[in-house]
Amino acid sequence: MMLRIAKTKVCLRNLTAPILWEGIKTQRNYSSGVKQMMVREALNSALDEEMAADPRVFLMGEEIGEYQGAYKVSKGLLQKYGPDRVVDTPITEAGFTGLATGAAYYGLRPVLEFMTFNFSMQAMDHLVNSAAKTFYMSGGNISVPIVFRGPNGAALGVGAQHSQCYAQWYGAVPGLKVVAPYSSEDARGLLKAAIRDPDPVVFLENELLYGQSFPVSDEVLDPSFTLPIGKAKIEKEGRDVTITAFSRMVDYALKAAETLEKEDINAEVINIRSIRPLDRSAINASVRKTNRLVTVEEGFPQHGVGAEICASVVEEIFEYLDAPIERITGADVPLPYATNLERMALPQIEDIVRAAKRVCYRSIPIAAAV
């Protein structure tokens, strides 16, 4: 079944077919109505619209067809587009990642689902050495328009081997673009942009966000809507401290900001959205205003996304800092299975609150308390 894909994709007619979204350039007027949409629905609608607009787009992964996806992100797409464009694969990440990467070399636009990004380790060679490096090694002659998507980071009680955050892993690789959506707007806009992008994009979702609903405007629901890769979003403006976060940690940062408001600390929360490229200018602009920085992520502390942000701020705008930077990360251990230990190993809202109070000199520093 997998090799059957090539039949329609090698046809020159398909490769030169008009791409509907390329023609959507006109300005539109949108109503102010706001609807609720779950993250999985936002992802599903983005896949559906991009498949309808571009015959080169196809899906591949384990249980994405007949079972409609482990998290129902691909629900209804097999029935609509057929098995040539929604391809169930065996449990062989190395095999189907290599096949999809080769299809991208040929001009197709595969969207590859890992049931969890922990399984992408089986396909690391194709992802890092083939997809990420080919454009450079071919002298710019071979583009690799492929999306690697699936749940990333900790869920609940799934153990150390299924709970890792790969933002810092793939964020270190030249040739990859890496995004981590938080809201339904993020998920829909960034996935559509990723599918249209000429380069390989690692799309890090979160299992615990799939069923969460967010408000979306008519503009977000328009088929032409995309979000630019490489641009952060200020989720909440503030003046006293900058808090950066991505994926599920944005929710924690916003809740921490609500708590801080009660103590007259006005925090600015930045949803990074894009791990690579990183929107350094947005972060720097915020820190110039607040003069303080707390970074939040659930991954390991060493060589993390927060560490890169800290280095960037110190290198570029050190003179604006009025306090040491605080990093909130997961513990430097394999994630425990036991519920109580798992909670202790992951960032919590109270951790962010305490860090923000420390940089605002509203609590006793850790070093002084020891």
Coordinates of C-alpha atoms in Angstrom, one line a residue:
M1 CA 0.0 0.0 0.0
M2 CA 2.8 2.4 0.9
L3 CA 4.5 2.1 -2.5
R4 CA 1.2 2.8 -4.2
I5 CA 1.7 6.5 -3.2
A6 CA 4.2 6.9 -6.0
K7 CA 1.7 6.3 -8.7
T8 CA -0.1 9.6 -8.5
K9 CA 2.8 11.5 -7.2
V10 CA 5.3 11.0 -9.9
C11 CA 2.8 12.3 -12.4
L12 CA 4.0 15.7 -13.7
R13 CA 0.4 16.8 -13.9
N14 CA 0.1 16.5 -10.1
L15 CA 3.3 18.4 -9.5
T16 CA 2.2 21.3 -11.6
A17 CA -1.4 21.4 -10.6
P18 CA -2.6 24.8 -9.5
I19 CA -2.2 25.3 -5.7
L20 CA -5.4 26.9 -4.5
W21 CA -3.9 28.7 -1.5
E22 CA -1.2 30.5 -3.6
G23 CA -4.0 32.5 -5.3
I24 CA -5.6 33.7 -2.1
K25 CA -4.0 37.1 -1.8
T26 CA -7.0 39.5 -1.5
Q27 CA -7.8 41.3 1.8
R28 CA -10.8 40.1 3.6
N29 CA -13.1 41.6 6.2
Y30 CA -13.9 39.4 9.2
S31 CA -16.6 39.5 11.7
S32 CA -15.7 39.9 15.4
G33 CA -17.4 36.5 16.2
V34 CA -15.3 34.2 18.4
K35 CA -15.8 30.4 18.4
Q36 CA -14.3 27.6 20.5
M37 CA -12.1 25.0 18.9
M38 CA -10.2 22.1 20.3
V39 CA -6.5 21.8 19.4
R40 CA -7.1 18.4 17.7
E41 CA -9.9 20.0 15.6
A42 CA -7.6 22.9 14.6
L43 CA -4.9 20.4 13.5
N44 CA -7.5 18.3 11.6
S45 CA -8.9 21.3 9.8
A46 CA -5.5 22.5 8.8
L47 CA -4.6 19.1 7.3
D48 CA -7.9 18.9 5.5
E49 CA -7.7 22.3 3.9
E50 CA -4.0 21.8 2.8
M51 CA -4.8 18.4 1.3
A52 CA -7.8 19.9 -0.5
A53 CA -5.7 22.8 -1.8
D54 CA -2.6 20.9 -2.9
P55 CA -2.6 17.4 -4.4
R56 CA 1.0 16.9 -3.4
V57 CA 0.2 16.8 0.3
F58 CA -0.3 13.4 1.8
L59 CA -0.3 11.8 5.3
M60 CA 1.7 8.9 6.5
G61 CA 2.0 7.2 9.9
E62 CA 0.9 4.5 12.3
E63 CA -2.9 4.1 12.7
I64 CA -3.7 7.4 11.0
G65 CA -6.1 5.9 8.5
E66 CA -8.5 3.2 9.6
Y67 CA -8.1 4.1 13.3
Q68 CA -8.2 7.8 12.4
G69 CA -5.1 8.6 14.5
A70 CA -4.2 7.7 18.0
Y71 CA -5.4 11.1 19.1
K72 CA -8.0 11.5 16.3
V73 CA -6.1 14.3 14.5
S74 CA -6.6 12.6 11.1
K75 CA -10.3 11.8 11.8
G76 CA -12.3 11.5 8.5
L77 CA -9.4 12.1 6.2
L78 CA -9.0 8.6 4.9
Q79 CA -12.7 8.5 3.9
K80 CA -12.3 11.9 2.2
Y81 CA -9.0 11.4 0.4
G82 CA -8.5 7.7 0.2
P83 CA -5.6 5.3 1.0
D84 CA -3.3 6.8 -1.6
R85 CA -3.1 10.1 0.4
V86 CA -3.7 8.8 4.0
V87 CA -1.3 5.9 4.4
D88 CA -1.3 3.5 7.3
T89 CA 2.2 2.2 8.0
P90 CA 3.7 -0.7 9.8
I91 CA 5.5 -0.1 13.1
T92 CA 8.7 0.9 11.5
E93 CA 9.6 4.6 12.0
A94 CA 13.0 4.3 10.2
G95 CA 11.3 2.8 7.2
F96 CA 8.4 5.2 6.7
T97 CA 10.5 8.2 7.6
G98 CA 13.0 7.3 4.9
L99 CA 10.2 6.7 2.4
A100 CA 8.5 10.1 3.2
T101 CA 11.8 11.9 3.0
G102 CA 12.4 10.4 -0.4
A103 CA 9.0 11.5 -1.5
A104 CA 9.8 15.0 -0.4
Y105 CA 13.0 14.9 -2.5
Y106 CA 10.7 14.2 -5.5
G107 CA 8.5 17.3 -4.9
L108 CA 5.7 15.9 -2.8
R109 CA 4.7 17.3 0.6
P110 CA 4.5 14.5 3.1
V111 CA 3.1 15.1 6.6
L112 CA 4.5 12.3 8.8
E113 CA 3.0 11.5 12.1
F114 CA 4.9 9.9 15.0
M115 CA 2.6 8.4 17.5
T116 CA 4.9 10.1 20.0
F117 CA 8.1 12.0 19.3
N118 CA 9.9 9.5 21.5
F119 CA 9.6 7.1 18.6
S120 CA 11.3 9.5 16.3
M121 CA 14.5 8.4 17.8
Q122 CA 14.2 5.3 15.6
A123 CA 14.2 7.5 12.6
M124 CA 16.8 10.1 13.7
D125 CA 19.2 9.3 10.8
H126 CA 16.6 10.1 8.1
L127 CA 15.3 13.1 10.0
V128 CA 18.6 14.7 10.8
N129 CA 21.0 13.4 8.2
S130 CA 18.7 13.2 5.2
A131 CA 15.8 15.6 5.6
A132 CA 17.7 18.4 7.5
K133 CA 21.0 18.4 5.5
T134 CA 20.0 17.7 1.9
F135 CA 19.2 21.2 0.8
Y136 CA 22.6 22.4 2.0
M137 CA 24.5 19.4 0.7
S138 CA 22.8 19.6 -2.7
G139 CA 23.9 23.2 -3.1
G140 CA 20.3 24.3 -2.8
N141 CA 19.1 22.1 -5.6
I142 CA 16.9 19.7 -3.6
S143 CA 14.3 21.1 -1.3
V144 CA 12.8 18.8 1.4
P145 CA 9.2 20.0 2.1
I146 CA 8.2 17.6 4.8
V147 CA 6.5 18.0 8.2
F148 CA 7.2 15.7 11.1
R149 CA 4.4 16.0 13.6
G150 CA 3.1 14.3 16.8
P151 CA 2.8 14.6 20.6
N152 CA 5.9 15.8 22.4
G153 CA 6.9 16.0 26.1
A154 CA 5.3 14.6 29.2
A155 CA 1.7 13.3 29.4
L156 CA 0.5 11.6 32.5
G157 CA 2.1 8.4 33.9
V158 CA 3.6 7.1 30.7
G159 CA 7.2 6.7 32.1
A160 CA 10.6 8.0 31.2
Q161 CA 10.8 6.5 27.7
H162 CA 7.5 8.2 26.5
S163 CA 7.8 11.6 28.2
Q164 CA 10.8 13.4 26.7
C165 CA 10.7 16.9 25.3
Y166 CA 12.5 17.1 21.9
A167 CA 12.5 20.9 21.5
Q168 CA 16.1 21.2 22.5
W169 CA 17.1 18.0 20.6
Y170 CA 15.8 19.1 17.2
G171 CA 16.3 22.8 17.9
A172 CA 20.0 22.2 17.8
V173 CA 20.0 20.9 14.2
P174 CA 20.8 23.3 11.3
G175 CA 18.4 22.7 8.4
L176 CA 15.3 22.0 10.5
K177 CA 12.6 24.4 11.5
V178 CA 11.0 23.5 14.9
V179 CA 7.7 24.8 16.2
A180 CA 5.7 24.1 19.3
P181 CA 2.1 25.4 19.3
Y182 CA 0.1 26.1 22.4
S183 CA -3.4 27.2 21.4
S184 CA -5.8 26.2 18.6
E185 CA -4.8 29.4 16.7
D186 CA -1.1 28.3 17.0
A187 CA -1.9 24.7 15.9
R188 CA -3.9 25.7 12.9
G189 CA -1.8 28.6 11.7
L190 CA 1.6 27.0 12.3
L191 CA 0.6 23.6 10.8
K192 CA -0.6 25.2 7.6
A193 CA 2.6 27.3 7.4
A194 CA 4.7 24.2 8.0
I195 CA 3.0 22.2 5.2
R196 CA 3.6 25.1 2.8
D197 CA 7.2 25.6 3.8
P198 CA 9.9 24.4 1.4
D199 CA 12.1 23.1 4.3
P200 CA 11.6 20.2 6.8
V201 CA 9.6 21.3 9.9
V202 CA 9.4 19.5 13.2
F203 CA 6.0 20.1 14.6
L204 CA 5.9 19.4 18.4
E205 CA 2.4 19.1 19.7
N206 CA 1.4 18.1 23.3
E207 CA -0.9 15.2 24.2
L208 CA -2.5 17.0 27.1
L209 CA -3.5 20.0 24.9
Y210 CA -5.3 18.0 22.2
G211 CA -8.7 18.1 24.0
Q212 CA -8.3 21.7 25.3
S213 CA -10.5 24.3 23.7
F214 CA -9.5 27.8 22.8
P215 CA -11.3 30.8 21.2
V216 CA -10.7 31.3 17.5
S217 CA -11.8 34.2 15.4
D218 CA -13.2 34.1 11.8
E219 CA -9.8 35.2 10.6
V220 CA -8.2 32.1 12.1
L221 CA -10.8 29.9 10.5
D222 CA -10.3 31.3 7.0
P223 CA -8.5 28.8 4.7
S224 CA -5.8 31.4 3.8
F225 CA -4.8 31.9 7.5
T226 CA -1.3 31.0 8.5
L227 CA 1.2 32.1 11.2
P228 CA 4.8 32.9 10.3
I229 CA 7.3 30.5 11.5
G230 CA 10.0 32.3 13.6
K231 CA 7.6 34.8 15.3
A232 CA 6.7 34.7 19.0
K233 CA 3.4 36.0 20.4
I234 CA 3.0 38.2 23.5
E235 CA 0.1 36.4 25.2
K236 CA 0.0 38.9 28.1
E237 CA 1.6 42.3 28.2
G238 CA 3.4 43.4 31.4
R239 CA 6.1 45.7 32.8
D240 CA 7.8 44.0 35.7
V241 CA 9.2 40.6 34.4
T242 CA 9.3 38.7 31.1
I243 CA 8.3 35.0 31.2
T244 CA 9.0 32.9 28.1
A245 CA 7.4 29.5 27.5
F246 CA 6.2 27.2 24.8
S247 CA 3.6 24.5 24.3
R248 CA 1.8 23.5 27.5
M249 CA 4.1 25.6 29.7
V250 CA 2.4 28.8 28.2
D251 CA -0.7 27.9 30.1
Y252 CA 1.3 27.5 33.3
A253 CA 3.0 30.9 32.7
L254 CA -0.3 32.6 32.2
K255 CA -1.7 31.1 35.4
A256 CA 1.4 32.1 37.2
A257 CA 1.0 35.7 35.9
E258 CA -2.6 35.7 37.3
T259 CA -1.2 34.8 40.7
L260 CA 1.6 37.4 40.5
E261 CA -1.0 40.1 39.7
K262 CA -2.4 39.6 43.2
E263 CA 1.0 40.6 44.6
D264 CA 1.3 43.6 42.3
I265 CA 3.8 42.0 39.9
N266 CA 2.8 42.6 36.3
A267 CA 4.3 39.8 34.2
E268 CA 4.7 39.8 30.4
V269 CA 4.2 36.3 29.0
I270 CA 5.7 35.4 25.7
N271 CA 4.6 32.3 23.8
I272 CA 7.7 31.4 21.9
R273 CA 5.8 29.3 19.3
S274 CA 9.0 28.8 17.2
I275 CA 12.0 27.0 18.7
R276 CA 14.1 27.3 15.6
P277 CA 14.3 30.0 14.3
L278 CA 13.9 31.6 17.7
D279 CA 12.4 35.1 17.8
R280 CA 15.2 36.7 19.7
S281 CA 14.2 40.2 18.8
A282 CA 10.8 39.8 20.5
I283 CA 12.3 38.4 23.6
N284 CA 15.0 41.1 23.7
A285 CA 12.4 43.8 23.2
S286 CA 10.4 42.5 26.2
V287 CA 13.4 42.3 28.5
R288 CA 14.5 45.8 27.6
K289 CA 11.1 46.9 28.9
T290 CA 10.9 44.6 32.0
N291 CA 14.6 44.2 32.8
R292 CA 14.0 40.8 34.2
L293 CA 13.6 37.3 32.6
V294 CA 12.2 33.9 33.7
T295 CA 12.4 31.1 31.1
V296 CA 10.0 28.0 31.4
E297 CA 10.2 24.6 29.7
E298 CA 9.5 21.1 30.7
G299 CA 12.6 19.6 29.1
F300 CA 16.0 18.8 30.7
P301 CA 17.9 21.8 32.0
Q302 CA 21.3 21.2 30.4
H303 CA 21.6 22.6 26.8
G304 CA 17.9 23.5 26.9
V305 CA 15.8 26.1 25.1
G306 CA 15.9 28.3 28.1
A307 CA 19.7 28.1 28.2
E308 CA 19.8 29.3 24.6
I309 CA 17.5 32.2 25.5
C310 CA 19.6 33.1 28.5
A311 CA 22.8 33.1 26.4
S312 CA 21.2 35.2 23.7
V313 CA 19.9 37.8 26.2
V314 CA 23.3 38.0 28.0
E315 CA 25.2 38.4 24.8
E316 CA 22.9 41.0 23.2
I317 CA 21.3 43.1 26.0
F318 CA 23.1 42.2 29.3
E319 CA 23.1 45.9 30.3
Y320 CA 19.3 45.9 30.5
L321 CA 19.1 43.2 33.2
D322 CA 18.4 44.3 36.7
A323 CA 18.4 40.8 38.2
P324 CA 19.9 37.4 37.4
I325 CA 17.9 35.3 34.9
E326 CA 15.9 32.4 36.3
R327 CA 15.4 29.1 34.4
I328 CA 12.5 26.8 35.2
T329 CA 12.9 23.3 33.7
G330 CA 12.2 19.7 34.2
A331 CA 14.4 17.9 36.7
D332 CA 17.7 16.5 35.4
V333 CA 16.5 12.9 35.7
P334 CA 14.5 10.4 33.6
L335 CA 10.9 11.3 34.3
P336 CA 9.5 9.0 37.1
Y337 CA 6.4 6.9 36.6
A338 CA 5.0 7.5 40.1
T339 CA 2.5 10.3 40.1
N340 CA 3.9 12.2 43.1
L341 CA 7.5 12.0 41.7
E342 CA 6.4 12.9 38.2
R343 CA 4.8 16.1 39.5
M344 CA 8.0 16.9 41.4
A345 CA 10.1 16.4 38.3
L346 CA 8.1 18.8 36.1
P347 CA 7.7 22.5 36.3
Q348 CA 4.7 23.7 38.3
I349 CA 2.9 27.0 38.4
E350 CA 4.2 27.7 41.9
D351 CA 7.8 27.3 40.6
I352 CA 7.2 30.1 38.1
V353 CA 5.6 32.3 40.7
R354 CA 8.6 31.9 43.1
A355 CA 11.1 32.5 40.3
A356 CA 9.3 35.7 39.2
K357 CA 9.2 37.0 42.8
R358 CA 13.0 36.3 43.2
V359 CA 13.9 38.3 40.1
C360 CA 11.7 41.1 41.4
Y361 CA 13.4 40.9 44.8
R362 CA 10.1 40.1 46.4
S363 CA 11.3 36.9 48.1
I364 CA 14.5 35.4 49.7
P365 CA 16.9 34.2 46.9
I366 CA 17.6 30.5 46.9
A367 CA 21.3 31.0 47.7
A368 CA 20.5 33.1 50.8
A369 CA 17.9 30.6 52.0
V370 CA 20.3 27.6 52.0

